[in-house]
mmCIF file with all atom_site columns, C-alpha atoms in Angstrom:
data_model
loop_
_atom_site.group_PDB
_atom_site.id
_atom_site.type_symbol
_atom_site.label_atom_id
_atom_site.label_alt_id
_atom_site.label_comp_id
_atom_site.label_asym_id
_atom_site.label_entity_id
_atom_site.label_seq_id
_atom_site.pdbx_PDB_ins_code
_atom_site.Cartn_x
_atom_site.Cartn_y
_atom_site.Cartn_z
_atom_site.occupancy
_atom_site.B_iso_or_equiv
_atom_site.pdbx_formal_charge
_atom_site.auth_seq_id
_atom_site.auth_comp_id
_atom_site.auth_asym_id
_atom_site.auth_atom_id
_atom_site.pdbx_PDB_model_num
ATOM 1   C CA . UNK A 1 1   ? -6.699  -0.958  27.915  1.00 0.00 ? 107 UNK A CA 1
ATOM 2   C CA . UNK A 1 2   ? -3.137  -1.606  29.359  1.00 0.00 ? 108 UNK A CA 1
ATOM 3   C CA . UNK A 1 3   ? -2.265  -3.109  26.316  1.00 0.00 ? 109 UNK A CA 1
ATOM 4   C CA . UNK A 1 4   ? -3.204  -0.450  23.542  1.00 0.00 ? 110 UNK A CA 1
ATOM 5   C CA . UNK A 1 5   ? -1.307  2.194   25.387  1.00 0.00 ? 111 UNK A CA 1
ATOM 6   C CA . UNK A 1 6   ? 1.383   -0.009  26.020  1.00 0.00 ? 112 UNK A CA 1
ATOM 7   C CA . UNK A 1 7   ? 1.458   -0.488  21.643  1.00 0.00 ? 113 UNK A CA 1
ATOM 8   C CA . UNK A 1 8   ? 1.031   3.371   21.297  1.00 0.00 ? 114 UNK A CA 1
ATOM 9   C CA . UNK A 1 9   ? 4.123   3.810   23.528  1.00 0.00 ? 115 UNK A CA 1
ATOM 10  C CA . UNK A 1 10  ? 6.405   1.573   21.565  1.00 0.00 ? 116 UNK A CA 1
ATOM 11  C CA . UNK A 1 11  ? 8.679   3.435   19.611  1.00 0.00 ? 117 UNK A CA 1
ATOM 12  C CA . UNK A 1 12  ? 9.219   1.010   17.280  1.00 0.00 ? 118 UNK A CA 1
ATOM 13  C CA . UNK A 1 13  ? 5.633   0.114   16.661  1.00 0.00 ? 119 UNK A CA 1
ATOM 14  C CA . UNK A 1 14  ? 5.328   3.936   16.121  1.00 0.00 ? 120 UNK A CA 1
ATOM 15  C CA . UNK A 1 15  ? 8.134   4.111   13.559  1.00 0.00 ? 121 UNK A CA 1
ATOM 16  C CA . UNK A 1 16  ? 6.639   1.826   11.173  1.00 0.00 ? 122 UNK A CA 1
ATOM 17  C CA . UNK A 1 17  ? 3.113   2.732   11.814  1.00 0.00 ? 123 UNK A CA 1
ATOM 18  C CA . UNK A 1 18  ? 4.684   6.492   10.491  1.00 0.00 ? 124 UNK A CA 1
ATOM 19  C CA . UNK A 1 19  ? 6.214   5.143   7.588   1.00 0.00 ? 125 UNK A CA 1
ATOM 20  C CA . UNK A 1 20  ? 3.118   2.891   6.757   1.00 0.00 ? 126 UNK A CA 1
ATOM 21  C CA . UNK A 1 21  ? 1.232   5.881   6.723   1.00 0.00 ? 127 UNK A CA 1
ATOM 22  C CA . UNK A 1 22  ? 3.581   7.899   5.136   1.00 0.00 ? 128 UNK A CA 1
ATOM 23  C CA . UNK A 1 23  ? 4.125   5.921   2.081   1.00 0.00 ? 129 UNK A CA 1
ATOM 24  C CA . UNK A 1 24  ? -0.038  4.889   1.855   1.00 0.00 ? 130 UNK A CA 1
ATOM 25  C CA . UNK A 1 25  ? -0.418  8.637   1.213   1.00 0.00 ? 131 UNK A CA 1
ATOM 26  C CA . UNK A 1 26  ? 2.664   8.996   -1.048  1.00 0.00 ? 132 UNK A CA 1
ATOM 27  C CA . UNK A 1 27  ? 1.146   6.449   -3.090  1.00 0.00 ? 133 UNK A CA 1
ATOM 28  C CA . UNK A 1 28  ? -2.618  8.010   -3.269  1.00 0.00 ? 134 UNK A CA 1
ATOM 29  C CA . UNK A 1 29  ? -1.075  11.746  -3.839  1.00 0.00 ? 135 UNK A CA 1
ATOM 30  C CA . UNK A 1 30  ? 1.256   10.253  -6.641  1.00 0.00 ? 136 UNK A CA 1
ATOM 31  C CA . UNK A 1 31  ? -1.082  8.348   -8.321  1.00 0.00 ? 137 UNK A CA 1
ATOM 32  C CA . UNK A 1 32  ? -4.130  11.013  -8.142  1.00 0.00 ? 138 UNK A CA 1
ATOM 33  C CA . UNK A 1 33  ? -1.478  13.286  -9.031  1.00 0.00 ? 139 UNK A CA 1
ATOM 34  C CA . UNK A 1 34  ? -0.558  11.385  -12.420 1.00 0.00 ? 140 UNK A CA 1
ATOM 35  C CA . UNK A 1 35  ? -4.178  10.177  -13.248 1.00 0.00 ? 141 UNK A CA 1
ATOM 36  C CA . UNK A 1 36  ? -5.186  12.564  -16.359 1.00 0.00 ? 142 UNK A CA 1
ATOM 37  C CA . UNK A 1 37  ? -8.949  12.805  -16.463 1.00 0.00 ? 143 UNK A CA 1
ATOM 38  C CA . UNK A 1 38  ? -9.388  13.711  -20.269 1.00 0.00 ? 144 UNK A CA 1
ATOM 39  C CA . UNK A 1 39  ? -7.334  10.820  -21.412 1.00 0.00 ? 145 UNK A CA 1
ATOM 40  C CA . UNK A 1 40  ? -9.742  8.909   -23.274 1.00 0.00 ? 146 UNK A CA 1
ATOM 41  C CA . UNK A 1 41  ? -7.456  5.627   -24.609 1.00 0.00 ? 147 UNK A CA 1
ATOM 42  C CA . UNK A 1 42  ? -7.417  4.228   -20.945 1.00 0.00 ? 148 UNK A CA 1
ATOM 43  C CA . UNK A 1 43  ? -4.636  3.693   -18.694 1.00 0.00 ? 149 UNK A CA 1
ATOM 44  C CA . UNK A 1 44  ? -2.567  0.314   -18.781 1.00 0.00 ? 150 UNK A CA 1
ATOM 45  C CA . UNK A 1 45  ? -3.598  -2.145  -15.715 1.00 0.00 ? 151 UNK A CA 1
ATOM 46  C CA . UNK A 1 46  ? -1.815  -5.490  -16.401 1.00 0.00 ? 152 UNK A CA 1
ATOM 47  C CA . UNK A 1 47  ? 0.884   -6.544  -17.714 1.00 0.00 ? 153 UNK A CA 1
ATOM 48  C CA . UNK A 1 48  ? 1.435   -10.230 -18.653 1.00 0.00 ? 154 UNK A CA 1
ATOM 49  C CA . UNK A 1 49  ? 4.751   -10.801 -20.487 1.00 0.00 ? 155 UNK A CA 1
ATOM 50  C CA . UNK A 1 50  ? 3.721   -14.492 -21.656 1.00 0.00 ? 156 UNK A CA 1
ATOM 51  C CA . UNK A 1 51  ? 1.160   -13.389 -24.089 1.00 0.00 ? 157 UNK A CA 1
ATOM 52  C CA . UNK A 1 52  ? 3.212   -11.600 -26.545 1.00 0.00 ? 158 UNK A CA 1
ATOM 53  C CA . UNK A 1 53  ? 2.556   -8.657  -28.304 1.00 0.00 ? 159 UNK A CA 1
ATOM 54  C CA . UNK A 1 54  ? -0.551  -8.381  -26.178 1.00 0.00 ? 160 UNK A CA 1
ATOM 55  C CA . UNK A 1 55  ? 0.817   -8.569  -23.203 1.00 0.00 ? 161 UNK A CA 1
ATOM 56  C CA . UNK A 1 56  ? -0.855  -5.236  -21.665 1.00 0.00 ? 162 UNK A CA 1
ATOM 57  C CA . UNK A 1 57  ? -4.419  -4.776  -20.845 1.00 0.00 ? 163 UNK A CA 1
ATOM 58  C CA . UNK A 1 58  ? -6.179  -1.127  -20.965 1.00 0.00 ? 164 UNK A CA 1
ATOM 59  C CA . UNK A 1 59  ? -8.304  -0.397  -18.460 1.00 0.00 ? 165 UNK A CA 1
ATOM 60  C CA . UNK A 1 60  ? -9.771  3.026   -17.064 1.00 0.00 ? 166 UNK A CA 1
ATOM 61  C CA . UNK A 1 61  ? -8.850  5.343   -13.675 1.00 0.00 ? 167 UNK A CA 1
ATOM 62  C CA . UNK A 1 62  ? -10.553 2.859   -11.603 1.00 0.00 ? 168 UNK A CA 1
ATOM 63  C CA . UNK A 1 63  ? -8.061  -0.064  -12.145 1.00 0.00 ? 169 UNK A CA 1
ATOM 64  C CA . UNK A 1 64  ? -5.115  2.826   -11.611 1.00 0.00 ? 170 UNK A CA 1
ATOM 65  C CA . UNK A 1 65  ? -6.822  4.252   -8.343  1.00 0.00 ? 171 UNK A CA 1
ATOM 66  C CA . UNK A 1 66  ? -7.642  0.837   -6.898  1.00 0.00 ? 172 UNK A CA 1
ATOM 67  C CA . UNK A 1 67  ? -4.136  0.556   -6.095  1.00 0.00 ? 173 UNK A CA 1
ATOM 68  C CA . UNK A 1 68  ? -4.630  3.770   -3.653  1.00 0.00 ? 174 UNK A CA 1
ATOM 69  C CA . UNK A 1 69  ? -7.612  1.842   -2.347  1.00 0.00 ? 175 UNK A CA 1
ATOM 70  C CA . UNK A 1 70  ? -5.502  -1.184  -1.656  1.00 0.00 ? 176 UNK A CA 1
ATOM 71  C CA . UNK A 1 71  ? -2.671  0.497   -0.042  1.00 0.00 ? 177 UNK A CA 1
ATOM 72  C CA . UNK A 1 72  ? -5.354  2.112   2.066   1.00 0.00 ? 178 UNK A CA 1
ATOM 73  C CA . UNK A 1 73  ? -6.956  -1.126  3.042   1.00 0.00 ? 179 UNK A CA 1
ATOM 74  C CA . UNK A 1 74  ? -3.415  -2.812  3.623   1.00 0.00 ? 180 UNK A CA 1
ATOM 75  C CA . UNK A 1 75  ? -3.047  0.016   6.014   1.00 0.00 ? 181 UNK A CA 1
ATOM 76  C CA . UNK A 1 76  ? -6.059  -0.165  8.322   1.00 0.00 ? 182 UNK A CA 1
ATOM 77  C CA . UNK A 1 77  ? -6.190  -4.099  7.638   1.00 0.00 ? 183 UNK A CA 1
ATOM 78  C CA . UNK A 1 78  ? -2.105  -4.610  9.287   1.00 0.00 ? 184 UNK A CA 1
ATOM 79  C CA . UNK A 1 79  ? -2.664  -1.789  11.676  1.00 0.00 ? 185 UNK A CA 1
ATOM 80  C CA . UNK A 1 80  ? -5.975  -4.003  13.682  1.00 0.00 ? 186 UNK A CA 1
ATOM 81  C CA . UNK A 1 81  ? -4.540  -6.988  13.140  1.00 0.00 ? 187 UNK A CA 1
ATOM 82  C CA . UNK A 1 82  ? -1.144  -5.821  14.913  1.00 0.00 ? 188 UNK A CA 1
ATOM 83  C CA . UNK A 1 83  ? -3.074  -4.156  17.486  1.00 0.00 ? 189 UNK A CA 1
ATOM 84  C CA . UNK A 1 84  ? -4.869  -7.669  18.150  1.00 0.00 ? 190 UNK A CA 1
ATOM 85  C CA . UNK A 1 85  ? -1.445  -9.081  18.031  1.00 0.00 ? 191 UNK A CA 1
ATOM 86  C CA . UNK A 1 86  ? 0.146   -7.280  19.885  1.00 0.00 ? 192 UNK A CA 1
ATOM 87  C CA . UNK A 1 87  ? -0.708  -8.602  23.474  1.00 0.00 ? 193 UNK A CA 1
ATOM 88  C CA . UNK A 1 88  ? 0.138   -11.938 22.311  1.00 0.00 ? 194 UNK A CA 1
ATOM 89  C CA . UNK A 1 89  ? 3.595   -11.586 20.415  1.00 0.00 ? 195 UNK A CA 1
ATOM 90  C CA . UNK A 1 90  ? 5.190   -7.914  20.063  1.00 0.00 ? 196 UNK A CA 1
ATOM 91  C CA . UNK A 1 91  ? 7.589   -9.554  17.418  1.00 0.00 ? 197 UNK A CA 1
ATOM 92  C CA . UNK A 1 92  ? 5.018   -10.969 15.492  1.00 0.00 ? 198 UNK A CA 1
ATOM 93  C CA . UNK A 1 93  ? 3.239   -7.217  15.369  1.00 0.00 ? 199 UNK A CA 1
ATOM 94  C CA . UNK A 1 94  ? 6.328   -5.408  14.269  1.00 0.00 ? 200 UNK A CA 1
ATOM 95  C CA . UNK A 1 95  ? 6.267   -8.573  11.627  1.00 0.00 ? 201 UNK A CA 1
ATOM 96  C CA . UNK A 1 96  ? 2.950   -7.918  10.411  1.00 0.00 ? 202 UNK A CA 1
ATOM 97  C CA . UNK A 1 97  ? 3.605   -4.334  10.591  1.00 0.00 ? 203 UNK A CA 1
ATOM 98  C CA . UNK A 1 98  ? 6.614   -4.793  8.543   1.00 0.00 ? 204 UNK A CA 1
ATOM 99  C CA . UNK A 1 99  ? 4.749   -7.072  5.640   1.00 0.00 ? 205 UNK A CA 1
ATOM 100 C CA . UNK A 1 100 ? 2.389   -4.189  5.430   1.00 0.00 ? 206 UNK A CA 1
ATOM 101 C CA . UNK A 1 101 ? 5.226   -1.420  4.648   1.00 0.00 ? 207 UNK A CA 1
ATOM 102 C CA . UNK A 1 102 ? 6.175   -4.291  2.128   1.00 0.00 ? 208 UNK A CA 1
ATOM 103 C CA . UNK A 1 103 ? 3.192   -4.298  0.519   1.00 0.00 ? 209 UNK A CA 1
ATOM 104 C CA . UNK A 1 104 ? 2.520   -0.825  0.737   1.00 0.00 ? 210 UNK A CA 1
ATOM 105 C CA . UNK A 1 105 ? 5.822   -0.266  -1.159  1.00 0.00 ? 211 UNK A CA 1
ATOM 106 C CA . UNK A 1 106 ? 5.426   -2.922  -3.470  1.00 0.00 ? 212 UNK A CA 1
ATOM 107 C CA . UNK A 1 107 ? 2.102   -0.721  -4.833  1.00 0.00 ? 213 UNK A CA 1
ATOM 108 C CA . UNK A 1 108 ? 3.512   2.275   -5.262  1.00 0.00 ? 214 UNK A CA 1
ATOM 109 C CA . UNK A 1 109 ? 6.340   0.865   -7.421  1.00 0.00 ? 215 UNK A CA 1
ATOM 110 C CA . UNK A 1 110 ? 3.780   -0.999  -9.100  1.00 0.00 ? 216 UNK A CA 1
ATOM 111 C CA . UNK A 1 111 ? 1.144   1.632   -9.814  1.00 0.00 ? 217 UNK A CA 1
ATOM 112 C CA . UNK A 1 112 ? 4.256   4.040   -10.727 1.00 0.00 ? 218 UNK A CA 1
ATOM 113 C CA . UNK A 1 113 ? 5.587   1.597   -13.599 1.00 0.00 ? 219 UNK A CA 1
ATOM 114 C CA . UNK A 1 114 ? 1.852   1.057   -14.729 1.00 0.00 ? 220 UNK A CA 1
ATOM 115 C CA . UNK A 1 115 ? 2.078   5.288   -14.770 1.00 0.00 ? 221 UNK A CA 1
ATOM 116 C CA . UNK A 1 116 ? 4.767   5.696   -16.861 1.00 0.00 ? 222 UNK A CA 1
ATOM 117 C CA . UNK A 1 117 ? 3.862   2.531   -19.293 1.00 0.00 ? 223 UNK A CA 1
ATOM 118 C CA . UNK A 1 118 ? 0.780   4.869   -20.853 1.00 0.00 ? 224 UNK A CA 1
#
């Protein structure tokens, strides 16, 4: 008990805990945002620049919404396992706190190029 309100009280566990948060839902407002439901052609998923000409894959709104899903799961995954952390190493919390703003940021630039590529 001591030690989860001693990891709500930290400011700087708070800070990025705020901005993981804050970008996860950037990211599932912008992409549900973007997603246009009568598009029939399919959205572009992949990219893979060593195959040439075909180098992009066309999939539907699942493979552009699972990137919401994944920021999601980044944030709830990051957020236990820093909590678990936490008594153990602060530093290594604020760490895995910090590789999930990474990652979190990393899909919404990813998901937003995929966007625009239609």
């Amino acid at each position: 008990m001591a030690t989860s309100r001693r990891y709500i009280h930290d400011r700087l566990v708070l800070l990025l805990l705020t901005a993981n948060t804050f970008f996860t839902v950037l990211t599932a407002v912008w992409i549900l945002l973007r997603l246009n439901s009568g598009r029939h052609e399919g959205y572009i998923v992949q990219y893979r620049p060593s195959l040439g000409l075909s180098a992009f894959y066309k999939g539907d709104n699942t493979g552009i919404l699972s990137f919401a899903v994944f920021s999601l799961f980044v944030l709830v995954f990051h957020t236990l396992l820093s909590i678990r952390v936490y008594s153990i190493r602060r530093h290594l919390a604020l760490v895995i706190l910090g590789m999930g703003l990474l990652l979190i940021l990393l899909s919404l630039v990813i998901s937003n190029a995929l966007l625009l590529l239609r």
